[in-house]
Coordinates of C-alpha atoms and ligand atoms in Angstrom, one line a residue:
X1 CA 4.6 0.1 -13.6
X2 CA 3.8 -3.0 -11.0
X3 CA 2.3 -6.4 -11.5
X4 CA -1.3 -6.3 -9.7
X5 CA -1.9 -9.6 -9.1
X6 CA -4.0 -10.5 -11.8
X7 CA -1.2 -10.0 -14.5
X8 CA 0.9 -12.9 -11.8
X9 CA -1.3 -15.0 -12.4
X10 CA -2.2 -14.8 -15.9
X11 CA 1.4 -14.9 -16.6
X12 CA 2.3 -17.4 -13.7
X13 CA -0.2 -20.3 -15.7
X14 CA 0.6 -18.5 -19.3
X15 CA 4.7 -19.8 -18.3
X16 CA 3.1 -23.5 -17.6
X17 CA 1.8 -23.7 -20.8
X18 CA 5.6 -22.0 -23.4
X19 CA 8.2 -25.3 -22.1
X20 CA 7.5 -28.4 -24.2
X21 CA 8.6 -30.8 -21.8
X22 CA 9.4 -32.8 -25.3
X23 CA 11.2 -30.5 -27.3
X24 CA 13.7 -29.8 -24.8
X25 CA 15.0 -33.6 -25.2
X26 CA 14.7 -34.0 -28.7
X27 CA 18.5 -32.6 -29.4
X28 CA 20.1 -34.6 -25.9
X29 CA 22.5 -37.8 -25.7
X30 CA 22.3 -40.0 -23.2
X31 CA 20.3 -37.7 -21.2
X32 CA 23.1 -34.5 -21.6
X33 CA 23.1 -31.5 -23.5
X34 CA 26.6 -30.1 -25.0
X35 CA 27.3 -28.3 -23.0
X36 CA 30.1 -30.8 -20.7
X37 CA 31.1 -28.2 -18.4
X38 CA 33.7 -30.6 -17.1
X39 CA 34.9 -31.3 -20.1
X40 CA 35.5 -27.4 -21.3
X41 CA 37.8 -26.2 -18.2
X42 CA 40.0 -29.5 -18.0
X43 CA 40.8 -28.1 -22.7
X44 CA 40.9 -24.7 -21.7
X45 CA 44.1 -26.0 -18.6
X46 CA 44.8 -28.7 -20.5
X47 CA 45.6 -26.2 -23.2
X48 CA 48.1 -24.0 -22.1
X49 CA 51.3 -22.6 -22.9
X50 CA 51.0 -23.6 -26.2
X51 CA 53.8 -24.2 -28.8
X52 CA 54.4 -22.1 -31.5
X53 CA 54.5 -24.5 -34.7
X54 CA 50.9 -25.6 -33.4
X55 CA 49.4 -21.8 -32.9
X56 CA 51.0 -21.1 -36.5
X57 CA 49.5 -24.6 -37.9
X58 CA 45.9 -23.8 -36.6
X59 CA 46.3 -20.1 -38.1
X60 CA 46.5 -21.8 -41.2
X61 CA 43.6 -23.5 -41.5
X62 CA 41.5 -20.9 -39.6
X63 CA 43.0 -19.3 -42.9
X64 CA 41.1 -22.3 -45.2
X65 CA 38.1 -21.3 -43.6
X66 CA 38.5 -24.5 -42.1
X67 CA 36.0 -24.3 -38.6
X68 CA 38.5 -25.5 -35.3
X69 CA 38.1 -28.6 -33.5
X70 CA 37.3 -27.1 -29.8
X71 CA 40.9 -28.6 -28.9
X72 CA 42.7 -26.3 -31.7
X73 CA 39.4 -23.4 -30.3
X74 CA 41.6 -23.6 -26.6
X75 CA 45.5 -23.9 -27.6
X76 CA 43.9 -20.0 -29.2
X77 CA 42.6 -19.3 -25.5
X78 CA 45.7 -19.6 -24.2
X79 CA 47.9 -17.6 -25.9
X80 CA 49.9 -14.9 -24.5
X81 CA 52.7 -14.1 -26.0
X82 CA 52.4 -10.5 -27.6
X83 CA 54.3 -11.5 -30.9
X84 CA 51.7 -14.5 -32.0
X85 CA 48.8 -12.5 -30.9
X86 CA 50.0 -10.3 -33.3
X87 CA 49.0 -13.3 -36.2
X88 CA 46.6 -14.1 -35.3
X89 CA 44.8 -10.7 -35.1
X90 CA 46.2 -9.8 -38.5
X91 CA 45.5 -13.5 -39.2
X92 CA 41.9 -12.9 -38.1
X93 CA 41.5 -9.1 -40.3
X94 CA 42.7 -12.0 -43.4
X95 CA 39.6 -14.6 -43.2
X96 CA 37.2 -11.8 -42.9
X97 CA 38.5 -10.2 -45.7
X98 CA 39.0 -14.2 -47.5
X99 CA 35.5 -15.4 -46.5
X100 CA 33.6 -11.8 -46.4
X101 CA 36.0 -8.7 -48.4
X102 CA 35.8 -5.5 -46.5
X103 CA 31.9 -5.5 -46.5
X104 CA 30.2 -3.9 -43.4
X105 CA 26.6 -4.8 -42.8
X106 CA 24.7 -2.1 -40.9
X107 CA 21.3 -2.6 -39.4
X108 CA 19.1 -0.5 -36.3
X109 CA 17.7 -2.7 -33.2
X110 CA 14.2 -2.2 -32.7
X111 CA 12.7 -3.0 -29.3
X112 CA 8.9 -3.4 -29.1
X113 CA 8.7 -4.1 -25.7
X114 CA 10.1 -4.1 -22.4
X115 CA 7.3 -6.1 -20.6
X116 CA 8.6 -9.4 -19.0
X117 CA 8.4 -12.2 -17.1
X118 CA 12.5 -13.9 -16.7
X119 CA 14.1 -12.1 -13.4
X120 CA 17.7 -12.6 -16.0
X121 CA 19.8 -10.3 -12.3
X122 CA 21.3 -8.1 -15.2
X123 CA 19.4 -6.2 -17.4
X124 CA 17.0 -3.6 -16.6
X125 CA 13.2 -5.7 -18.3
X126 CA 13.8 -7.9 -15.7
X127 CA 9.8 -8.8 -14.6
X128 CA 11.8 -7.3 -10.2
X129 CA 12.5 -4.0 -11.7
X130 CA 9.7 -2.4 -10.3
X131 CA 11.2 0.6 -11.6
X132 CA 11.2 0.9 -15.2
X133 CA 8.5 1.7 -17.2
X134 CA 6.5 -0.3 -19.1
X135 CA 5.3 -1.1 -22.4
X136 CA 4.5 -2.8 -25.4
X137 CA 4.1 -0.3 -28.8
X138 CA 1.1 -0.6 -30.4
X139 CA 0.6 -1.3 -34.0
X140 CA 0.6 2.2 -35.2
X141 CA 3.7 3.1 -33.5
X142 CA 5.3 0.3 -34.8
X143 CA 4.2 2.6 -38.0
X144 CA 5.4 5.3 -36.5
X145 CA 8.8 3.2 -34.8
X146 CA 9.6 2.0 -38.3
X147 CA 8.8 5.5 -40.1
X148 CA 11.5 7.2 -38.6
X149 CA 14.1 4.2 -39.0
X150 CA 13.4 4.4 -42.5
X151 CA 13.6 7.7 -43.3
X152 CA 17.5 7.8 -41.0
X153 CA 18.6 5.5 -43.9
X154 CA 17.9 1.4 -42.4
X155 CA 17.4 -1.1 -44.8
X156 CA 17.4 -4.0 -41.5
X157 CA 15.8 -3.7 -38.4
X158 CA 16.9 -6.7 -35.8
X159 CA 12.9 -6.7 -33.9
X160 CA 13.4 -7.0 -30.0
X161 CA 10.8 -8.3 -26.8
X162 CA 11.1 -9.5 -23.7
X163 CA 9.2 -12.7 -22.4
X164 CA 5.8 -12.1 -22.0
X165 CA 1.8 -13.0 -22.5
X166 CA 1.3 -9.9 -24.3
X167 CA 4.1 -9.7 -26.6
X168 CA 4.2 -13.6 -27.2
X169 CA 4.4 -14.9 -31.2
X170 CA 1.0 -13.2 -32.3
X171 CA 2.3 -10.2 -31.3
X172 CA 5.6 -10.7 -32.4
X173 CA 4.7 -11.8 -36.3
X174 CA 2.0 -8.4 -36.3
X175 CA 4.9 -5.9 -34.8
X176 CA 6.4 -7.8 -38.5
X177 CA 4.4 -8.0 -40.5
X178 CA 3.4 -3.9 -39.9
X179 CA 7.0 -3.1 -39.9
X180 CA 7.3 -4.9 -43.6
X181 CA 4.2 -3.0 -45.0
X182 CA 5.1 0.4 -44.6
X183 CA 6.7 2.9 -47.2
X184 CA 8.4 5.6 -47.3
X185 CA 8.8 7.0 -50.7
X186 CA 9.7 3.9 -52.6
X187 CA 11.6 3.5 -49.5
X188 CA 10.8 0.2 -47.0
X189 CA 12.8 -2.5 -44.3
X190 CA 13.8 -5.1 -46.9
X191 CA 15.1 -7.5 -43.3
X192 CA 14.2 -7.9 -39.6
X193 CA 15.4 -10.5 -38.2
X194 CA 14.5 -11.7 -34.2
X195 CA 15.8 -11.2 -31.2
X196 CA 13.2 -12.6 -29.3
X197 CA 12.9 -15.9 -26.5
X198 CA 12.9 -19.1 -27.4
X199 CA 9.5 -20.3 -28.6
X200 CA 8.3 -24.3 -29.5
X201 CA 8.8 -26.2 -32.9
X202 CA 4.4 -24.8 -33.8
X203 CA 5.3 -21.3 -33.2
X204 CA 8.9 -20.4 -34.9
X205 CA 6.5 -21.5 -37.4
X206 CA 4.5 -18.6 -37.8
X207 CA 7.5 -16.5 -37.2
X208 CA 9.2 -18.2 -40.4
X209 CA 6.4 -17.7 -42.0
X210 CA 6.3 -14.0 -41.3
X211 CA 8.9 -14.2 -43.6
X212 CA 12.4 -13.2 -41.2
X213 CA 15.5 -12.9 -41.9
X214 CA 18.0 -14.2 -39.0
X215 CA 16.1 -15.5 -36.0
X216 CA 18.8 -14.3 -32.4
X217 CA 18.9 -16.2 -29.5
X218 CA 21.8 -15.3 -27.1
X219 CA 22.5 -18.7 -24.4
X220 CA 24.4 -15.5 -22.1
X221 CA 26.4 -17.7 -20.2
X222 CA 27.0 -21.7 -21.3
X223 CA 28.6 -22.6 -17.8
X224 CA 25.6 -24.5 -16.2
X225 CA 26.3 -23.3 -12.5
X226 CA 26.2 -20.1 -13.4
X227 CA 23.4 -19.6 -15.8
X228 CA 21.1 -21.2 -12.6
X229 CA 22.9 -17.7 -10.6
X230 CA 22.2 -15.7 -13.3
X231 CA 18.1 -16.6 -14.2
X232 CA 16.6 -16.8 -10.5
X233 CA 12.9 -17.1 -12.2
X234 CA 10.7 -17.6 -14.9
X235 CA 10.2 -19.8 -17.7
X236 CA 14.8 -17.8 -19.0
X237 CA 15.8 -20.4 -16.1
X238 CA 15.2 -23.6 -18.3
X239 CA 19.3 -23.7 -19.5
X240 CA 18.1 -26.1 -22.0
X241 CA 14.9 -24.6 -23.2
X242 CA 17.3 -22.4 -24.4
X243 CA 20.2 -24.1 -25.8
X244 CA 18.5 -25.8 -28.0
X245 CA 15.6 -22.9 -29.4
X246 CA 17.9 -22.4 -32.9
X247 CA 18.3 -26.3 -32.9
X248 CA 14.2 -26.0 -33.0
X249 CA 14.1 -22.8 -35.1
X250 CA 15.8 -25.1 -37.3
X251 CA 13.6 -27.1 -37.5
X252 CA 10.6 -25.3 -37.7
X253 CA 12.5 -24.2 -40.8
X254 CA 14.6 -21.3 -40.2
X255 CA 17.7 -21.7 -41.8
X256 CA 19.8 -19.1 -40.9
X257 CA 20.3 -18.5 -36.9
X258 CA 22.6 -17.1 -34.7
X259 CA 24.6 -17.3 -31.8
X260 CA 25.8 -15.4 -29.0
X261 CA 27.1 -15.3 -25.1
X262 CA 26.9 -11.4 -23.4
X263 CA 30.5 -11.9 -21.9
X264 CA 31.1 -10.6 -17.6
X265 CA 29.1 -13.2 -16.4
X266 CA 31.4 -16.1 -16.2
X267 CA 35.0 -16.7 -17.5
X268 CA 35.4 -15.5 -21.2
X269 CA 37.3 -18.5 -22.0
X270 CA 34.3 -20.9 -20.7
X271 CA 32.0 -18.8 -23.2
X272 CA 34.3 -18.6 -26.5
X273 CA 34.4 -22.4 -26.2
X274 CA 30.2 -23.1 -25.3
X275 CA 29.6 -21.2 -28.6
X276 CA 32.1 -23.2 -30.7
X277 CA 30.4 -26.5 -28.9
X278 CA 27.6 -24.9 -29.9
X279 CA 28.7 -24.0 -33.9
X280 CA 29.4 -27.7 -33.5
X281 CA 26.0 -29.3 -32.5
X282 CA 24.2 -27.0 -34.8
X283 CA 26.5 -28.5 -37.9
X284 CA 25.7 -31.8 -36.8
X285 CA 21.8 -31.9 -36.1
X286 CA 21.8 -29.6 -39.8
X287 CA 24.0 -30.7 -42.4
X288 CA 26.5 -28.6 -41.5
X289 CA 24.5 -25.4 -41.4
X290 CA 25.9 -23.8 -37.9
X291 CA 25.6 -20.0 -36.7
X292 CA 24.4 -17.3 -39.3
X293 CA 26.3 -14.9 -36.4
X294 CA 27.8 -14.8 -33.5
X295 CA 27.4 -12.2 -30.9
X296 CA 29.1 -11.4 -27.6
X297 CA 28.2 -8.6 -25.8
X298 CA 29.9 -7.6 -23.6
X299 CA 27.5 -6.7 -20.0
X300 CA 26.7 -3.2 -19.7
X301 CA 25.6 -1.3 -16.5
X302 CA 21.9 -0.7 -16.6
X303 CA 19.9 1.4 -14.6
X304 CA 18.8 -0.3 -10.8
X305 CA 20.9 -3.3 -12.1
X306 CA 23.3 -3.8 -9.1
X307 CA 24.2 -7.0 -10.9
X308 CA 25.4 -4.9 -14.0
X309 CA 28.0 -3.6 -12.6
X310 CA 30.6 -6.9 -13.3
X311 CA 32.1 -8.4 -10.8
X312 CA 34.9 -10.1 -11.1
X313 CA 33.9 -12.0 -15.1
X314 CA 34.5 -8.2 -16.5
X315 CA 36.1 -8.3 -20.1
X316 CA 39.1 -6.3 -20.3
X317 CA 39.4 -4.3 -23.8
X318 CA 42.2 -6.0 -24.5
X319 CA 40.4 -9.6 -23.7
X320 CA 37.6 -8.4 -25.5
X321 CA 39.7 -8.1 -28.4
X322 CA 41.7 -11.0 -28.2
X323 CA 37.8 -13.0 -27.7
X324 CA 37.3 -11.5 -30.5
X325 CA 39.6 -12.9 -33.1
X326 CA 39.7 -16.7 -31.8
X327 CA 36.5 -16.4 -32.3
X328 CA 36.9 -15.2 -36.0
X329 CA 39.6 -17.2 -36.6
X330 CA 37.7 -20.6 -35.1
X331 CA 34.3 -20.1 -36.8
X332 CA 35.3 -18.7 -40.3
X333 CA 31.9 -18.7 -42.0
X334 CA 29.7 -16.9 -39.6
X335 CA 29.1 -13.6 -39.5
X336 CA 30.5 -11.6 -36.4
X337 CA 28.1 -8.6 -34.8
X338 CA 29.4 -6.1 -33.1
X339 CA 26.8 -3.4 -31.4
X340 CA 26.6 0.7 -29.8
X341 CA 26.7 -1.3 -26.8
X342 CA 30.6 -0.6 -27.0
X343 CA 32.2 2.9 -28.4
X344 CA 33.4 4.3 -31.1
X345 CA 37.1 3.5 -30.5
X346 CA 36.5 -0.8 -29.6
X347 CA 34.1 -0.8 -32.7
X348 CA 36.9 0.7 -35.2
X349 CA 39.6 -1.6 -33.6
X350 CA 37.2 -4.9 -34.3
X351 CA 36.5 -4.4 -37.8
X352 CA 39.7 -5.6 -38.7
X353 CA 39.9 -8.3 -36.0
X354 CA 36.9 -9.5 -38.3
X355 CA 33.0 -8.6 -36.9
X356 CA 31.3 -8.2 -40.2
X357 CA 28.5 -6.6 -39.4
X358 CA 27.4 -3.8 -36.4
X359 CA 24.3 -0.8 -35.7
X360 CA 24.7 1.8 -35.5
X361 CA 21.9 5.3 -34.6
X362 CA 20.3 3.3 -32.3
X363 CA 18.3 3.3 -29.5
X364 CA 17.1 1.2 -27.4
X365 CA 13.9 2.7 -26.1
X366 CA 10.1 1.5 -26.4
X367 CA 9.3 4.7 -28.9
X368 CA 13.1 6.3 -29.0
X369 CA 13.4 6.7 -32.4
X370 CA 10.2 8.3 -33.0
X371 CA 9.1 10.6 -30.0
X372 CA 11.0 12.6 -27.5
X373 CA 13.2 11.2 -25.6
X374 CA 14.6 13.0 -22.3
X375 CA 18.2 12.0 -20.9
X376 CA 16.5 10.5 -17.9
X377 CA 13.9 8.3 -20.2
X378 CA 17.8 8.0 -21.5
X379 CA 19.0 6.5 -18.7
X380 CA 15.9 3.9 -17.9
X381 CA 16.2 2.0 -20.9
X382 CA 17.7 -1.4 -20.9
X383 CA 21.3 -1.0 -20.7
X384 CA 23.7 2.2 -21.3
X385 CA 25.3 2.8 -24.7
X386 CA 28.4 3.0 -25.4
X387 CA 28.3 5.1 -29.0
X388 CA 25.2 7.2 -30.3
X389 CA 26.8 7.9 -33.2
X390 CA 24.1 8.6 -36.8
X391 CA 24.0 6.2 -39.5
X392 CA 25.9 9.1 -41.2
X393 CA 28.9 9.9 -39.1
X394 CA 29.3 5.8 -38.8
X395 CA 29.1 5.3 -42.8
X396 CA 31.8 8.3 -43.3
X397 CA 34.1 6.3 -40.4
X398 CA 34.0 3.0 -42.3
X399 CA 35.0 4.7 -45.2
X400 CA 38.1 6.5 -44.1
X401 CA 39.1 2.8 -43.0
X402 CA 38.3 1.2 -46.6
X403 CA 35.2 -0.2 -45.3
X404 CA 32.4 -0.5 -47.7
X405 CA 28.8 -1.2 -45.4
X406 CA 26.2 -2.8 -47.9
X407 CA 22.6 -2.9 -46.9
X408 CA 22.0 -5.9 -49.4
X409 CA 18.7 -8.3 -47.6
X410 CA 19.6 -9.8 -51.4
X411 CA 20.4 -13.2 -49.9
X412 CA 17.2 -14.2 -48.3
X413 CA 15.5 -13.6 -50.1
X414 CA 16.6 -15.7 -53.1
X415 CA 17.1 -18.1 -51.2
X416 CA 20.9 -17.8 -49.8
X417 CA 20.5 -19.5 -46.9
X418 CA 21.4 -22.3 -44.5
X419 CA 23.5 -24.9 -46.6
X420 CA 23.7 -22.8 -49.3
X421 CA 24.9 -20.3 -47.7
X422 CA 27.5 -21.6 -46.2
X423 CA 28.6 -23.6 -49.0
X424 CA 28.7 -20.5 -51.1
X425 CA 31.1 -18.5 -47.6
X426 CA 33.3 -21.6 -47.4
X427 CA 34.4 -21.4 -50.6
X428 CA 35.3 -17.2 -51.7
X429 CA 32.0 -17.5 -53.7
X430 CA 29.7 -15.5 -50.9
X431 CA 32.7 -12.2 -51.2
X432 CA 31.9 -12.0 -54.9
X433 CA 27.8 -11.5 -54.7
X434 CA 28.1 -9.6 -51.5
X435 CA 30.3 -6.8 -53.2
X436 CA 28.3 -6.8 -56.6
X437 CA 25.3 -6.2 -53.7
X438 CA 27.2 -3.5 -51.1
X439 CA 28.0 -1.3 -54.8
X440 CA 24.3 -1.5 -56.2
X441 CA 22.5 -0.9 -52.7
X442 CA 25.7 2.1 -51.5
X443 CA 24.6 3.5 -54.3
X444 CA 21.2 3.8 -53.6
X445 CA 22.9 5.2 -50.1
X446 CA 24.1 7.9 -50.4
X447 CA 22.0 8.7 -53.9
X448 CA 19.1 8.8 -51.0
X449 CA 20.5 9.5 -47.3
X450 CA 23.5 10.6 -47.2
X451 CA 25.2 13.9 -46.6
X452 CA 27.8 16.1 -48.7
X453 CA 30.3 14.5 -46.5
X454 CA 29.2 11.3 -47.0
X455 CA 29.3 11.2 -50.2
X456 CA 33.0 12.5 -51.0
X457 CA 33.4 9.6 -48.6
X458 CA 31.8 7.2 -50.3
X459 CA 32.6 8.0 -53.8
X460 CA 35.8 6.6 -53.6
X461 CA 35.0 3.4 -52.1
X462 CA 32.3 2.6 -55.1
X463 CA 35.6 4.0 -57.3
X464 CA 36.8 1.1 -55.7
X465 CA 35.1 -1.5 -55.8
X466 CA 34.4 -1.0 -59.5
X467 CA 37.4 -1.4 -60.2
X468 CA 38.5 -4.9 -58.6
X469 CA 34.1 -6.7 -60.2
X470 CA 35.6 -4.8 -63.3
X471 CA 39.3 -7.3 -62.4
X472 CA 38.3 -10.1 -60.8
X473 CA 35.1 -11.6 -62.7
X474 CA 34.8 -9.6 -66.1
X475 CA 32.0 -11.8 -67.0
X476 CA 29.1 -10.7 -65.3
X477 CA 30.4 -6.7 -65.1
X478 CA 29.4 -5.9 -67.9
X479 CA 25.9 -7.0 -65.9
X480 CA 26.4 -5.3 -62.7
X481 CA 27.5 -2.3 -64.5
X482 CA 23.8 -2.0 -66.0
X483 CA 21.9 -2.6 -62.1
X484 CA 24.8 0.1 -61.3
X485 CA 23.7 2.3 -63.6
X486 CA 19.7 1.7 -63.3
X487 CA 19.9 2.6 -60.2
X488 CA 21.3 5.8 -60.4
X489 CA 18.8 6.6 -62.8
X490 CA 16.6 6.7 -59.7
X491 CA 15.6 2.2 -59.7
X492 CA 16.2 1.7 -56.5
X493 CA 15.9 -3.1 -55.1
X494 CA 18.4 -4.0 -57.9
X495 CA 20.5 -7.2 -56.9
X496 CA 22.1 -10.7 -58.0
Ligands
LIG501 N1 13.7 -11.3 -23.5 C1 15.0 -12.3 -25.3 C2 15.7 -12.6 -24.7 O1 16.3 -12.5 -23.5 O2 16.0 -14.2 -25.4 C3 14.8 -11.3 -25.9 C4 15.8 -9.6 -25.4 S1 16.4 -9.2 -24.3 C5 16.1 -8.1 -24.0 C6 18.6 -9.1 -26.1 C7 19.3 -9.0 -25.3 O3 20.1 -7.8 -24.2 C8 19.6 -10.4 -24.0 O4 20.0 -12.0 -24.9 C9 21.0 -9.9 -23.0 O5 22.2 -10.8 -23.6 C10 21.2 -8.8 -23.4 N2 21.6 -8.1 -22.2 C11 20.8 -7.5 -21.5 N3 21.6 -7.4 -20.2 C12 21.8 -7.0 -21.0 C13 23.1 -5.7 -20.7 N4 22.8 -5.3 -19.0 N5 23.9 -5.2 -20.9 C14 24.6 -5.2 -22.2 N6 23.2 -6.6 -22.7 C15 21.8 -6.9 -21.4
LIG502 FE1 13.5 -10.3 -20.2 FE2 15.5 -11.3 -21.7 FE3 15.6 -8.9 -20.2 FE4 15.8 -11.4 -19.6 S1 17.3 -10.6 -20.9 S2 14.5 -9.7 -18.2 S3 14.4 -12.4 -20.7 S4 14.5 -8.9 -21.7

């Protein structure tokens, strides 16, 4: 849709009112933010050809579930030797096992509005893309989308919005409330995570009140100069408003925050360092609470968006695997998310390197879950997906690989968030809560949604998990089995 002058006017006035400069400087030190480009470049340079001994010590530190410091991450970034790389890959898998066990969490993204005042060069929703069909779902349409997602077996969503006056905080909270209110028989969405543009503390307090799980904002690129180049106008051109978005979220009481970088805009090694510095600065200001998850999407081709075809910073599959393992080793307590932007083959490999969450049966067009969706329309969505398999197929494949899919949403509903979850994760205790909740929610899912083929695969995993619970936490075993049997008899939403 074309923006009429009246629209431009409204959006311009609104943009001026969004950024609060005083909140922008609240966390800077001597007028500087926590990304020092020169320091990052020199750490990467000074750690060239790291000694084997140093790398092995770093791996050991990570295996004891300690967050690495930037110098250590920079050393890992410079490893080229195949033997050492293999050690890093298998340590990544081991760290994941110690913190998160063999569980994988699934979710679906739900795109609600693609109106946007920004002009991110890489995104099909950018304001100047006159070929993009603009749409904002009505609450009735949100209901329909939610019904379709519940019927497909989802319990967790991430809602996604462009940045625009009409999809600002009131629309965001209205749509979240609508999603939580929808039930299909006894099932509903139990956790709504949010990916929306940075807001003021005041607005984020409203966001918290709507009962969200995680609030996610990607910095896209941490490199100041590149950031400026790829965000030429709009609110998003303000680097610090975005960099400190999750600091403000914590200040507003949202203690479950998620960071990410869009790989392909600048040197991937720099972006990994940026993510580590981001985690460290959050820990520093918020009593040790770092990011709950880290995302590392690669730039995908988007319709009528030439920049998204990629340039010299395009990340190869080999480097992609490396960066996954390095993020895993650097921030052992954080969940790691890979999305359907990636192909099934890459997603499979990433699980072994330490990924903990992924989406399935994904559609990223507005209204795409409940309405018929032509191929032509699919081409006009935000970007092109690499894996469009449905939940049954993906879950069956995970089961074949020895992973149990968890639909657990207990953590934030019984207060295991923020400081509490960080300590449980760092001590390895969360793993057992998670294992029990994974089995309980997977039992529900198999009974409610699985095809016969997926059920056969799932039952095998469930038996194995139950015997591990019996062996490792014998004291809780009978209480666990009581809940398990109740679920088999038709009870729903039981958890530890
Ligand atoms: N408008 C909000 C924002 O920018 O934070 C939230 C929605 S935006 C659609 C969500 C994310 O999509 C962005 O943070 C960006 O990383 C990702 N994205 C945009 N264009 C992409 C592309 N061509 N390939 C892969 N990811 C892309
Ligand atoms: Fe708008 Fe977000 Fe796309 Fe940028 S990435 S154009 S802010 S929807």
